[in-house]
Coordinates of C-alpha atoms in Angstrom, one line a residue:
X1 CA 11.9 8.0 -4.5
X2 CA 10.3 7.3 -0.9
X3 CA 11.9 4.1 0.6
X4 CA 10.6 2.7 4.1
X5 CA 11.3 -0.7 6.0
X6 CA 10.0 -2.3 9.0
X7 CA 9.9 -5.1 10.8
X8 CA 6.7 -6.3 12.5
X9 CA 6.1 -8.5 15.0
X10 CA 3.8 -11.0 13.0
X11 CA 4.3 -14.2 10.5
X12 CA 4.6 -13.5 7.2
X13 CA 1.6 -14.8 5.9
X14 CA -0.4 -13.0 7.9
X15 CA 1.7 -9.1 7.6
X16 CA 1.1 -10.4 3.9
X17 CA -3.2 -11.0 4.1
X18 CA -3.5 -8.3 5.7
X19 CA -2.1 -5.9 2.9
X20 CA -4.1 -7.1 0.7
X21 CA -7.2 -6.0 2.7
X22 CA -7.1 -2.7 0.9
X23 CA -10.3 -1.1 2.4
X24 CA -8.6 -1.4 5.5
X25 CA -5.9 1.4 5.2
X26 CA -8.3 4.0 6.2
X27 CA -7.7 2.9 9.8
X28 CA -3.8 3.5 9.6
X29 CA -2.8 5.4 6.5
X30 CA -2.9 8.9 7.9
X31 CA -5.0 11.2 5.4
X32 CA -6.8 7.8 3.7
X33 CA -10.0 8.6 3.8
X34 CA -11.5 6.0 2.1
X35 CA -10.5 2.9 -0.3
X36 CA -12.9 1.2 -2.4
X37 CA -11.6 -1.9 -4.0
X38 CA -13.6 -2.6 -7.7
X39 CA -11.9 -5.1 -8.5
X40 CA -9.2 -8.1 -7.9
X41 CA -6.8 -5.6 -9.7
X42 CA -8.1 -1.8 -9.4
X43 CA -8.7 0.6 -6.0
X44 CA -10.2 3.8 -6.3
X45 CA -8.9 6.0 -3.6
X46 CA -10.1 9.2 -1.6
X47 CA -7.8 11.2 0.2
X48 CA -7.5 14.3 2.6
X49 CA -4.1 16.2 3.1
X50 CA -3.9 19.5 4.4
X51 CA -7.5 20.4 3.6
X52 CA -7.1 19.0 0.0
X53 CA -9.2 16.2 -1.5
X54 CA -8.0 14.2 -3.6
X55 CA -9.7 10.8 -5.7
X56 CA -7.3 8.7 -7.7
X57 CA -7.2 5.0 -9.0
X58 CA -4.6 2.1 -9.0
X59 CA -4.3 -0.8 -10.9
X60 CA -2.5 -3.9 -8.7
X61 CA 0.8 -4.3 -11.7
X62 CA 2.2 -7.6 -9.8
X63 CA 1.3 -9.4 -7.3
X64 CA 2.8 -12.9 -5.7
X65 CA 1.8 -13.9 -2.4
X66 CA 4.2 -13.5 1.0
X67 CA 6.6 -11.7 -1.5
X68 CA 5.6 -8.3 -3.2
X69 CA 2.6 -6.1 -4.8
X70 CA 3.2 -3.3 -7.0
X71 CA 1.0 -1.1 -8.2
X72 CA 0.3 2.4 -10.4
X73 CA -2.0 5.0 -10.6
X74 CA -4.3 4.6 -13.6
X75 CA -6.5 8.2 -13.3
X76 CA -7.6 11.1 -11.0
X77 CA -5.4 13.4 -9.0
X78 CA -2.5 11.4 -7.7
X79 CA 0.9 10.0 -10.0
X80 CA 2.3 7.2 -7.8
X81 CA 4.0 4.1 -8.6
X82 CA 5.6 1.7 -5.9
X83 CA 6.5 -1.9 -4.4
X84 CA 5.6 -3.5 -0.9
X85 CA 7.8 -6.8 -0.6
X86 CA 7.7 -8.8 2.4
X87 CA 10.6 -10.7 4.0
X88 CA 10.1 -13.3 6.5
X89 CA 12.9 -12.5 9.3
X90 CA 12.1 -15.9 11.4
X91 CA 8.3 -17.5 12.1
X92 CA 6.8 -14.4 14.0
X93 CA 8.7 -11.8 12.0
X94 CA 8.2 -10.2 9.3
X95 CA 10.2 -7.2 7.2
X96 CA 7.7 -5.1 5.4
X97 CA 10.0 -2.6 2.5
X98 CA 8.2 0.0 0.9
X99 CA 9.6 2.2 -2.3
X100 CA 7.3 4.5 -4.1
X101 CA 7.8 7.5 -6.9
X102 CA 5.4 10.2 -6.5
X103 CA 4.7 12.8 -9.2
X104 CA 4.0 16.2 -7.7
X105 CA 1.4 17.9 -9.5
X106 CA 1.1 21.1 -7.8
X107 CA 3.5 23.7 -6.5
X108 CA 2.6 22.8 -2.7
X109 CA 3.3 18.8 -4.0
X110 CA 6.4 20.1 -4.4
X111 CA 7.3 21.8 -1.5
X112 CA 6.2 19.2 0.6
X113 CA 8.2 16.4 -1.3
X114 CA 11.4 19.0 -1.1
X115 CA 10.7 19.0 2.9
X116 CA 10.0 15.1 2.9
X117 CA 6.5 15.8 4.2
X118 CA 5.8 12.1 2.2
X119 CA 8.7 9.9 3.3
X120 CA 7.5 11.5 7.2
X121 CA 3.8 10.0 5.8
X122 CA 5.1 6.7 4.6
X123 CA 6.7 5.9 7.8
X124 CA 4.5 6.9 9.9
X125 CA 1.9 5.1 8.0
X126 CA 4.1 2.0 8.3
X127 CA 4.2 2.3 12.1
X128 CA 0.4 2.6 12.0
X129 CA 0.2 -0.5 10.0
X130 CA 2.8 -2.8 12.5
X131 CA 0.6 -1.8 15.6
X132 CA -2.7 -2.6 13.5
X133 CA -1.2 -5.9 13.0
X134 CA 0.6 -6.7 16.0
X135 CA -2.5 -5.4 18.4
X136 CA -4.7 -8.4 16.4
X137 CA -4.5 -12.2 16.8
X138 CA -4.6 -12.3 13.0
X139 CA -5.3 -10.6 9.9
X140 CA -8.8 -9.1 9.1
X141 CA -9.0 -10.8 5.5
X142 CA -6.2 -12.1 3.2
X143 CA -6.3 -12.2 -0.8
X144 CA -4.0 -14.9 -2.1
X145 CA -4.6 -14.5 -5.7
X146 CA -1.6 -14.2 -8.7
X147 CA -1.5 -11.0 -10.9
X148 CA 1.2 -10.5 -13.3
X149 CA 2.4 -7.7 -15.0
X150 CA 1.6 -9.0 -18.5
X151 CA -1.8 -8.8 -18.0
X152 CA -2.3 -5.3 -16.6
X153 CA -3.6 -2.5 -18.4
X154 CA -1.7 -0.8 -20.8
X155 CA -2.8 2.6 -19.6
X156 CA 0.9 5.0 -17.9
X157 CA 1.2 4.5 -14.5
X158 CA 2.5 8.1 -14.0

């Protein structure tokens, strides 16, 4: 289990909108090399680590505005589940909590979860995202929509 928190210097609302602009984490997930969304529910992912290419999709499980969005991996290369839940600290702060499972599905997956190469990329990628938002007025975009879990597909997130 990878766990991360931070607080960023932003309201709520607006740490919250701009999660939900997935195309955006290209510019501060480190390795992201591209996310296309297809739909209001399912990304389809291409990353680069160490050389490596990987392409992957995720289905949105939950998701309830200013409070959390979970999420799985539905196919490709990649076995992740997690949570992002957002806590308003006062009006121009925000606590952003991240917890993900990762399957490793290679022998140098392994070794780097066993030397916490991922909770160092989760982090860092958190830092990333407080200076994206606190260098901008406001968020690029927002999505505000309701998904619940009962209406995800039924395909294993892991």
């Amino acid at each position: 289990m990878v766990h991360a928190t931070i607080e960023v210097d932003a309201p709520l609302r607006e740490v919250y909108d701009q999660w939900t602009q997935f195309e955006e984490f290209p510019r501060f997930m480190d390795g992201v090399e591209e996310v296309r969304q297809l739909d209001d529910r399912h990304c389809h992912w291409r990353t680069v680590i160490a050389g490596v290419t990987r392409e992957f999709d995720t289905e949105i499980v939950d998701q309830l505005p200013d409070e959390r969005i979970s999420w799985r991996t539905v196919g490709g290369d990649v076995g992740q589940m997690g949570v992002v839940t957002f806590v308003r600290a006062d009006d121009g702060h925000t606590r952003v909590d991240l917890a993900m499972e990762v399957e490793p599905r290679s022998l140098a997956d392994k070794a780097g979860m066993a030397v916490g190469v991922v909770d160092s990329r989760v982090e860092g990628d958190l830092h990333r995202f407080k200076q994206f938002i606190e260098d901008r007025d406001r968020a690029t975009g927002g999505w505000r929509g309701r998904l619940r879990p009962a209406d995800s597909d039924s395909a294993p997130g892991l």
